Amino acid sequence: MPSAEASPDTIAAVATPAGRGGIGVVRVSGPGVPQIAAAVIGRLPAPRSATLAQFKDTHGDLLDQGIALYFPGPGSYTGEAVLELQGHGGPVVMHSLLTACLEAGARLAEPGEFTRRAFLQGRLDLAQAEAVADLIDAASTQAARSALRSLSGDFSVAIRELGAQMVELRALLEAMLDFPEEELDSLPREDAAARLGRLRAAVETVVAKSRVGSLLRSGIHVVLAGRPNVGKSSLLNRLAGEERAIVTPVAGTTRDALREAIQIEGVPLVLVDTAGLRASQDMVERLGVERTQYELARADVVIAVYEAGSGEPALAALPAAAARIDVFNKSDLMANFAAPAGGVAVSAKTGAGIDALRRRILEAAGWSYGAESPFLARERHLRALHSVRTHVESAGSELGRWELVAEELRLAQQALNTILGEYSSDDLLGEIFSRFCIGK
Ligand SMILES: Nc1nc2c(ncn2[C@@H]2O[C@H](COP(=O)(O)OP(=O)(O)OP(=O)(O)O)[C@@H](O)[C@H]2O)c(=O)[nH]1
Ligand SMILES: [Mg+2]
């Protein structure tokens, strides 16, 4: 468990964004709060009640008038005494209010230091602390919703449940190891094997939900590819709802990869329009085609675009790792056109079939409608979970050699513990919290 740091100093920062606003907040946390409150507003306000106060500097000069809020520890955000001064949100007012707090004994907070203290005081586990930053940074409604769920502990609960299963299984194995093989009846062995099977399934579920959730953070890369003039740029414009890419009847219009961030049902996607694939003598176009290959190699989803009814062969050399959707564009030019099995008929011109395409994109990205909600996992969580999975799989292949199974499970548990920040190093904490904004 994280241990509380010995008598920390008192920190202060402007908690609202820089610039002008109706209200700006200076936040102070630490044992010096009563003294700072006395210096700046003349008294410590009653706990948890909005108190109108005059904010003064150390010479007694009036800086602003606003609301003071006092949250005693350990029930506050950081677990320490917290003072919030809500003044008028101008840069000069905020700066002078912050300076007054610093002169009264606080020091300037580092990025993420309030949340780091909340973690060190055991108010949040590490995954929840990360969710605070993810919620602030969320670029889509789905990402915000998932971050909020992590903040309320859904992800942590799933991780703890895996941990509990591991502990039980390890205890069973330890008991088995104390008996020589021939004295042991087959029941505990079968029980251990069955439990290991359940553990593997549970790990898979968490990995799958986290993988989908990690797409929410990074955005899903969807690459439009196809021969020149099939309508890739027109499709990008249609999906983006804006005329972003140049469209002309000339084959070879698009020379460079063009990215456009869009959302489908609140899921963030990066759409990439590319140069049409063909062998060209033109140097610029050739470079464009190279870039298309580069984008294709990094795609989560490839939309292979064809012209409806042209009967052209399937695009070759598409990456195997990416999900693929075959799209037949310009369906408006062919009466009663039906796409071949598995394909989607669309018209970038009329918008026909575009909603179906949107649904297919989400499906292909692994986003299932109405299914259980994903966890907004970070790269760090995914790495740890993959390590957990590797050790659990190895344990599964050592059935019968119980001391090896026990050792693999010990390693799996170690990897799992890093997610919630149990036994994590100062380096890791520094790395995580330094990416927060100041005042959080
Ligand atoms: N009738 C019809 N015309 C379309 C449709 N989509 C695109 N076009 C036309 O097809 C031509 C080529 O469209 P683009 O979007 O530039 O095609 P592209 O695949 O990006 O072409 P390159 O950038 O050259 O590879 C333009 O004249 C478009 O107006 C469609 O759904 N129906
Ligand atoms: Mg184009």
CSV table of N, CA, C and O in Angstrom, one decimal, residues 105-196:
chain,number,residue,atom,x,y,z
A,105,GLY,N,3.3,31.0,3.4
A,105,GLY,CA,4.0,29.8,3.8
A,105,GLY,C,3.8,28.6,2.9
A,105,GLY,O,4.4,27.5,3.1
A,106,ALA,N,3.0,28.7,1.8
A,106,ALA,CA,2.8,27.6,0.9
A,106,ALA,C,4.0,27.6,-0.1
A,106,ALA,O,4.6,28.6,-0.2
A,107,ARG,N,4.1,26.5,-0.8
A,107,ARG,CA,5.0,26.5,-2.0
A,107,ARG,C,4.2,26.1,-3.2
A,107,ARG,O,3.1,25.5,-3.1
A,108,LEU,N,4.7,26.5,-4.4
A,108,LEU,CA,4.0,26.2,-5.6
A,108,LEU,C,3.9,24.7,-5.8
A,108,LEU,O,4.9,24.0,-5.7
A,109,ALA,N,2.7,24.3,-6.2
A,109,ALA,CA,2.5,22.8,-6.4
A,109,ALA,C,3.1,22.4,-7.7
A,109,ALA,O,3.2,23.2,-8.7
A,110,GLU,N,3.6,21.2,-7.8
A,110,GLU,CA,4.1,20.6,-9.1
A,110,GLU,C,2.9,20.1,-9.8
A,110,GLU,O,1.8,19.9,-9.3
A,111,PRO,N,3.0,19.8,-11.1
A,111,PRO,CA,1.9,19.3,-11.9
A,111,PRO,C,1.4,18.0,-11.2
A,111,PRO,O,2.2,17.1,-10.9
A,112,GLY,N,0.1,17.9,-11.1
A,112,GLY,CA,-0.5,16.6,-10.6
A,112,GLY,C,-0.2,16.4,-9.1
A,112,GLY,O,-0.6,15.3,-8.6
A,113,GLU,N,0.3,17.4,-8.4
A,113,GLU,CA,0.7,17.1,-7.0
A,113,GLU,C,-0.5,16.9,-6.1
A,113,GLU,O,-0.4,16.1,-5.1
A,114,PHE,N,-1.6,17.6,-6.3
A,114,PHE,CA,-2.7,17.4,-5.5
A,114,PHE,C,-3.2,15.9,-5.6
A,114,PHE,O,-3.5,15.3,-4.6
A,115,THR,N,-3.3,15.5,-6.8
A,115,THR,CA,-3.7,14.1,-7.0
A,115,THR,C,-2.7,13.1,-6.5
A,115,THR,O,-3.1,12.0,-6.0
A,116,ARG,N,-1.4,13.4,-6.7
A,116,ARG,CA,-0.4,12.5,-6.1
A,116,ARG,C,-0.6,12.4,-4.6
A,116,ARG,O,-0.5,11.3,-4.1
A,117,ARG,N,-0.9,13.5,-4.0
A,117,ARG,CA,-1.1,13.4,-2.5
A,117,ARG,C,-2.3,12.5,-2.2
A,117,ARG,O,-2.4,11.8,-1.3
A,118,ALA,N,-3.4,12.7,-3.0
A,118,ALA,CA,-4.6,11.9,-2.8
A,118,ALA,C,-4.2,10.4,-2.9
A,118,ALA,O,-4.7,9.6,-2.1
A,119,PHE,N,-3.4,10.1,-3.9
A,119,PHE,CA,-2.9,8.7,-4.0
A,119,PHE,C,-2.1,8.2,-2.8
A,119,PHE,O,-2.3,7.2,-2.2
A,120,LEU,N,-1.1,9.1,-2.4
A,120,LEU,CA,-0.2,8.7,-1.3
A,120,LEU,C,-1.0,8.6,0.0
A,120,LEU,O,-0.7,7.8,0.9
A,121,GLN,N,-2.1,9.4,0.1
A,121,GLN,CA,-2.9,9.3,1.4
A,121,GLN,C,-4.0,8.2,1.3
A,121,GLN,O,-4.8,8.0,2.1
A,122,GLY,N,-3.9,7.4,0.1
A,122,GLY,CA,-4.9,6.3,0.0
A,122,GLY,C,-6.3,6.7,-0.4
A,122,GLY,O,-7.2,5.9,-0.2
A,123,ARG,N,-6.5,7.9,-0.8
A,123,ARG,CA,-7.8,8.4,-1.2
A,123,ARG,C,-8.2,7.8,-2.6
A,123,ARG,O,-9.4,7.6,-2.9
A,124,LEU,N,-7.2,7.5,-3.4
A,124,LEU,CA,-7.4,7.0,-4.8
A,124,LEU,C,-6.3,5.9,-5.0
A,124,LEU,O,-5.2,6.1,-4.5
A,125,ASP,N,-6.6,4.9,-5.8
A,125,ASP,CA,-5.5,4.0,-6.2
A,125,ASP,C,-4.9,4.7,-7.5
A,125,ASP,O,-5.4,5.6,-8.0
A,126,LEU,N,-3.8,4.0,-8.0
A,126,LEU,CA,-3.1,4.7,-9.1
A,126,LEU,C,-4.0,4.7,-10.4
A,126,LEU,O,-4.0,5.7,-11.1
A,127,ALA,N,-4.8,3.7,-10.6
A,127,ALA,CA,-5.6,3.7,-11.8
A,127,ALA,C,-6.7,4.8,-11.7
A,127,ALA,O,-7.0,5.4,-12.7
A,128,GLN,N,-7.2,5.0,-10.5
A,128,GLN,CA,-8.2,6.1,-10.4
A,128,GLN,C,-7.5,7.5,-10.5
A,128,GLN,O,-8.1,8.4,-11.1
A,129,ALA,N,-6.3,7.6,-10.0
A,129,ALA,CA,-5.6,8.9,-10.2
A,129,ALA,C,-5.4,9.2,-11.6
A,129,ALA,O,-5.6,10.3,-12.1
A,130,GLU,N,-5.0,8.2,-12.4
A,130,GLU,CA,-4.8,8.4,-13.8
A,130,GLU,C,-6.1,8.7,-14.5
A,130,GLU,O,-6.1,9.5,-15.5
A,131,ALA,N,-7.2,8.2,-14.0
A,131,ALA,CA,-8.5,8.5,-14.6
A,131,ALA,C,-8.9,9.9,-14.4
A,131,ALA,O,-9.6,10.5,-15.2
A,132,VAL,N,-8.4,10.6,-13.4
A,132,VAL,CA,-8.6,12.0,-13.2
A,132,VAL,C,-8.1,12.8,-14.4
A,132,VAL,O,-8.7,13.6,-15.0
A,133,ALA,N,-6.8,12.5,-14.7
A,133,ALA,CA,-6.2,13.2,-15.9
A,133,ALA,C,-6.9,12.8,-17.2
A,133,ALA,O,-7.1,13.6,-18.0
A,134,ASP,N,-7.3,11.5,-17.3
A,134,ASP,CA,-8.0,11.1,-18.5
A,134,ASP,C,-9.3,11.8,-18.7
A,134,ASP,O,-9.8,12.1,-19.8
A,135,LEU,N,-10.0,12.0,-17.6
A,135,LEU,CA,-11.3,12.6,-17.6
A,135,LEU,C,-11.1,14.1,-18.1
A,135,LEU,O,-11.9,14.6,-19.0
A,136,ILE,N,-10.1,14.8,-17.6
A,136,ILE,CA,-9.8,16.1,-18.0
A,136,ILE,C,-9.4,16.2,-19.4
A,136,ILE,O,-9.9,17.1,-20.2
A,137,ASP,N,-8.7,15.2,-19.9
A,137,ASP,CA,-8.2,15.2,-21.3
A,137,ASP,C,-9.1,14.6,-22.3
A,137,ASP,O,-8.8,14.6,-23.5
A,138,ALA,N,-10.3,14.0,-21.8
A,138,ALA,CA,-11.1,13.3,-22.7
A,138,ALA,C,-11.5,14.1,-23.9
A,138,ALA,O,-11.9,15.2,-23.8
A,139,ALA,N,-11.4,13.5,-25.1
A,139,ALA,CA,-11.7,14.2,-26.3
A,139,ALA,C,-13.0,13.8,-26.9
A,139,ALA,O,-13.4,14.3,-27.9
A,140,SER,N,-13.7,12.9,-26.2
A,140,SER,CA,-15.0,12.5,-26.8
A,140,SER,C,-15.9,12.1,-25.6
A,140,SER,O,-15.4,11.8,-24.5
A,141,THR,N,-17.2,12.0,-25.8
A,141,THR,CA,-18.1,11.7,-24.7
A,141,THR,C,-17.9,10.3,-24.2
A,141,THR,O,-17.9,10.0,-23.0
A,142,GLN,N,-17.6,9.4,-25.2
A,142,GLN,CA,-17.3,8.0,-24.7
A,142,GLN,C,-16.1,7.9,-23.9
A,142,GLN,O,-16.1,7.2,-22.9
A,143,ALA,N,-15.1,8.6,-24.3
A,143,ALA,CA,-13.8,8.6,-23.5
A,143,ALA,C,-14.1,9.2,-22.1
A,143,ALA,O,-13.6,8.6,-21.1
A,144,ALA,N,-14.9,10.2,-22.0
A,144,ALA,CA,-15.2,10.8,-20.7
A,144,ALA,C,-15.9,9.9,-19.8
A,144,ALA,O,-15.7,9.7,-18.7
A,145,ARG,N,-16.9,9.2,-20.5
A,145,ARG,CA,-17.7,8.2,-19.7
A,145,ARG,C,-16.8,7.1,-19.1
A,145,ARG,O,-17.0,6.7,-18.0
A,146,SER,N,-15.9,6.6,-20.0
A,146,SER,CA,-15.1,5.5,-19.5
A,146,SER,C,-14.1,6.0,-18.4
A,146,SER,O,-13.9,5.2,-17.5
A,147,ALA,N,-13.6,7.2,-18.6
A,147,ALA,CA,-12.7,7.7,-17.6
A,147,ALA,C,-13.4,7.9,-16.2
A,147,ALA,O,-12.9,7.5,-15.2
A,148,LEU,N,-14.7,8.3,-16.3
A,148,LEU,CA,-15.4,8.5,-15.1
A,148,LEU,C,-15.7,7.1,-14.4
A,148,LEU,O,-15.6,7.0,-13.2
A,149,ARG,N,-15.9,6.1,-15.2
A,149,ARG,CA,-16.1,4.8,-14.6
A,149,ARG,C,-14.8,4.3,-13.9
A,149,ARG,O,-14.9,3.7,-12.9
A,150,SER,N,-13.7,4.6,-14.6
A,150,SER,CA,-12.4,4.2,-13.9
A,150,SER,C,-12.2,5.0,-12.6
A,150,SER,O,-11.7,4.4,-11.6
A,151,LEU,N,-12.6,6.3,-12.7
A,151,LEU,CA,-12.4,7.1,-11.5
A,151,LEU,C,-13.3,6.6,-10.4
A,151,LEU,O,-12.9,6.6,-9.2
A,152,SER,N,-14.5,6.1,-10.7
A,152,SER,CA,-15.3,5.6,-9.6
A,152,SER,C,-14.9,4.2,-9.2
A,152,SER,O,-15.5,3.6,-8.3
A,153,GLY,N,-13.9,3.6,-9.9
A,153,GLY,CA,-13.3,2.4,-9.4
A,153,GLY,C,-13.7,1.1,-10.1
A,153,GLY,O,-13.3,0.0,-9.7
A,154,ASP,N,-14.5,1.2,-11.2
A,154,ASP,CA,-14.9,0.0,-11.9
A,154,ASP,C,-13.7,-0.9,-12.4
A,154,ASP,O,-13.6,-2.1,-12.2
A,155,PHE,N,-12.7,-0.2,-13.0
A,155,PHE,CA,-11.5,-0.8,-13.5
A,155,PHE,C,-10.7,-1.4,-12.3
A,155,PHE,O,-10.3,-2.6,-12.3
A,156,SER,N,-10.6,-0.7,-11.2
A,156,SER,CA,-9.8,-1.1,-10.1
A,156,SER,C,-10.5,-2.4,-9.5
A,156,SER,O,-9.8,-3.3,-9.1
A,157,VAL,N,-11.8,-2.4,-9.4
A,157,VAL,CA,-12.5,-3.5,-8.9
A,157,VAL,C,-12.2,-4.8,-9.7
A,157,VAL,O,-11.9,-5.9,-9.2
A,158,ALA,N,-12.2,-4.6,-11.1
A,158,ALA,CA,-11.9,-5.8,-11.9
A,158,ALA,C,-10.5,-6.3,-11.7
A,158,ALA,O,-10.3,-7.5,-11.7
A,159,ILE,N,-9.6,-5.3,-11.5
A,159,ILE,CA,-8.2,-5.7,-11.3
A,159,ILE,C,-8.1,-6.4,-9.9
A,159,ILE,O,-7.4,-7.5,-9.8
A,160,ARG,N,-8.8,-5.9,-8.9
A,160,ARG,CA,-8.7,-6.5,-7.6
A,160,ARG,C,-9.3,-7.9,-7.6
A,160,ARG,O,-8.8,-8.8,-6.9
A,161,GLU,N,-10.4,-8.1,-8.4
A,161,GLU,CA,-11.0,-9.4,-8.5
A,161,GLU,C,-10.0,-10.4,-9.1
A,161,GLU,O,-9.9,-11.6,-8.6
A,162,LEU,N,-9.3,-10.0,-10.1
A,162,LEU,CA,-8.3,-10.9,-10.7
A,162,LEU,C,-7.2,-11.2,-9.6
A,162,LEU,O,-6.8,-12.4,-9.4
A,163,GLY,N,-6.8,-10.2,-8.8
A,163,GLY,CA,-5.8,-10.4,-7.8
A,163,GLY,C,-6.3,-11.4,-6.7
A,163,GLY,O,-5.6,-12.3,-6.3
A,164,ALA,N,-7.6,-11.3,-6.4
A,164,ALA,CA,-8.2,-12.2,-5.3
A,164,ALA,C,-8.2,-13.6,-5.8
A,164,ALA,O,-7.9,-14.6,-5.1
A,165,GLN,N,-8.5,-13.8,-7.1
A,165,GLN,CA,-8.5,-15.1,-7.7
A,165,GLN,C,-7.1,-15.7,-7.6
A,165,GLN,O,-6.9,-16.9,-7.4
A,166,MET,N,-6.1,-14.9,-7.9
A,166,MET,CA,-4.7,-15.3,-7.9
A,166,MET,C,-4.3,-15.7,-6.5
A,166,MET,O,-3.6,-16.8,-6.3
A,167,VAL,N,-4.7,-14.9,-5.5
A,167,VAL,CA,-4.3,-15.2,-4.1
A,167,VAL,C,-4.9,-16.6,-3.7
A,167,VAL,O,-4.2,-17.4,-3.1
A,168,GLU,N,-6.1,-16.8,-4.0
A,168,GLU,CA,-6.8,-18.1,-3.6
A,168,GLU,C,-6.0,-19.3,-4.3
A,168,GLU,O,-5.8,-20.3,-3.6
A,169,LEU,N,-5.8,-19.1,-5.5
A,169,LEU,CA,-5.1,-20.2,-6.3
A,169,LEU,C,-3.7,-20.4,-5.7
A,169,LEU,O,-3.3,-21.6,-5.6
A,170,ARG,N,-3.0,-19.4,-5.4
A,170,ARG,CA,-1.7,-19.5,-4.9
A,170,ARG,C,-1.7,-20.2,-3.5
A,170,ARG,O,-0.8,-21.0,-3.2
A,171,ALA,N,-2.7,-19.9,-2.7
A,171,ALA,CA,-2.8,-20.5,-1.4
A,171,ALA,C,-3.0,-22.0,-1.6
A,171,ALA,O,-2.4,-22.8,-0.9
A,172,LEU,N,-3.9,-22.3,-2.5
A,172,LEU,CA,-4.2,-23.7,-2.8
A,172,LEU,C,-2.9,-24.5,-3.2
A,172,LEU,O,-2.6,-25.6,-2.7
A,173,LEU,N,-2.1,-23.8,-4.1
A,173,LEU,CA,-0.9,-24.5,-4.6
A,173,LEU,C,0.1,-24.6,-3.5
A,173,LEU,O,0.8,-25.7,-3.4
A,174,GLU,N,0.2,-23.6,-2.6
A,174,GLU,CA,1.2,-23.7,-1.5
A,174,GLU,C,0.8,-24.9,-0.6
A,174,GLU,O,1.7,-25.7,-0.2
A,175,ALA,N,-0.5,-25.1,-0.4
A,175,ALA,CA,-0.9,-26.2,0.4
A,175,ALA,C,-0.6,-27.5,-0.3
A,175,ALA,O,-0.1,-28.5,0.4
A,176,MET,N,-0.8,-27.6,-1.6
A,176,MET,CA,-0.4,-28.8,-2.3
A,176,MET,C,1.0,-29.1,-2.3
A,176,MET,O,1.5,-30.3,-2.2
A,177,LEU,N,1.9,-28.0,-2.4
A,177,LEU,CA,3.3,-28.2,-2.4
A,177,LEU,C,3.8,-28.8,-1.1
A,177,LEU,O,4.9,-29.4,-1.1
A,178,ASP,N,3.1,-28.7,0.0
A,178,ASP,CA,3.5,-29.2,1.2
A,178,ASP,C,3.3,-30.7,1.3
A,178,ASP,O,3.8,-31.3,2.2
A,179,PHE,N,2.6,-31.3,0.4
A,179,PHE,CA,2.4,-32.7,0.4
A,179,PHE,C,3.1,-33.4,-0.7
A,179,PHE,O,3.1,-32.8,-1.9
A,180,PRO,N,3.8,-34.5,-0.5
A,180,PRO,CA,4.4,-35.2,-1.6
A,180,PRO,C,3.3,-35.7,-2.6
A,180,PRO,O,2.1,-36.0,-2.1
A,181,GLU,N,3.6,-35.7,-3.8
A,181,GLU,CA,2.7,-36.0,-4.9
A,181,GLU,C,1.8,-37.3,-4.6
A,181,GLU,O,0.6,-37.3,-4.8
A,182,GLU,N,2.5,-38.4,-4.1
A,182,GLU,CA,1.7,-39.6,-3.9
A,182,GLU,C,0.7,-39.6,-2.8
A,182,GLU,O,-0.3,-40.3,-2.8
A,183,GLU,N,0.9,-38.6,-1.8
A,183,GLU,CA,-0.1,-38.6,-0.7
A,183,GLU,C,-1.3,-37.7,-1.1
A,183,GLU,O,-2.2,-37.6,-0.4
A,184,LEU,N,-1.1,-37.0,-2.2
A,184,LEU,CA,-2.1,-36.0,-2.5
A,184,LEU,C,-3.3,-36.7,-3.3
A,184,LEU,O,-3.0,-37.3,-4.3
A,185,ASP,N,-4.5,-36.5,-2.9
A,185,ASP,CA,-5.5,-37.2,-3.8
A,185,ASP,C,-5.8,-36.2,-5.0
A,185,ASP,O,-5.3,-35.1,-5.0
A,186,SER,N,-6.5,-36.6,-5.9
A,186,SER,CA,-6.6,-35.9,-7.2
A,186,SER,C,-7.5,-34.6,-7.1
A,186,SER,O,-7.4,-33.8,-7.9
A,187,LEU,N,-8.3,-34.5,-6.0
A,187,LEU,CA,-9.2,-33.4,-5.9
A,187,LEU,C,-8.6,-32.0,-6.0
A,187,LEU,O,-8.9,-31.2,-6.8
A,188,PRO,N,-7.6,-31.8,-5.1
A,188,PRO,CA,-7.0,-30.4,-5.2
A,188,PRO,C,-6.3,-30.2,-6.5
A,188,PRO,O,-6.3,-29.0,-7.0
A,189,ARG,N,-5.8,-31.2,-7.1
A,189,ARG,CA,-5.1,-31.0,-8.5
A,189,ARG,C,-6.2,-30.5,-9.5
A,189,ARG,O,-6.0,-29.6,-10.2
A,190,GLU,N,-7.3,-31.2,-9.5
A,190,GLU,CA,-8.4,-30.9,-10.4
A,190,GLU,C,-8.9,-29.5,-10.1
A,190,GLU,O,-9.2,-28.7,-11.0
A,191,ASP,N,-9.0,-29.2,-8.8
A,191,ASP,CA,-9.5,-27.9,-8.4
A,191,ASP,C,-8.5,-26.8,-8.9
A,191,ASP,O,-9.0,-25.8,-9.5
A,192,ALA,N,-7.3,-27.0,-8.7
A,192,ALA,CA,-6.3,-26.0,-9.2
A,192,ALA,C,-6.3,-25.8,-10.7
A,192,ALA,O,-6.3,-24.7,-11.1
A,193,ALA,N,-6.5,-26.9,-11.4
A,193,ALA,CA,-6.6,-26.8,-12.9
A,193,ALA,C,-7.8,-26.0,-13.3
A,193,ALA,O,-7.8,-25.1,-14.2
A,194,ALA,N,-8.9,-26.3,-12.6
A,194,ALA,CA,-10.2,-25.6,-12.9
A,194,ALA,C,-10.1,-24.1,-12.6
A,194,ALA,O,-10.5,-23.3,-13.4
A,195,ARG,N,-9.5,-23.8,-11.5
A,195,ARG,CA,-9.4,-22.4,-11.1
A,195,ARG,C,-8.5,-21.7,-12.0
A,195,ARG,O,-8.7,-20.5,-12.4
A,196,LEU,N,-7.4,-22.3,-12.5
A,196,LEU,CA,-6.5,-21.7,-13.4
A,196,LEU,C,-7.2,-21.4,-14.7
A,196,LEU,O,-7.1,-20.3,-15.3
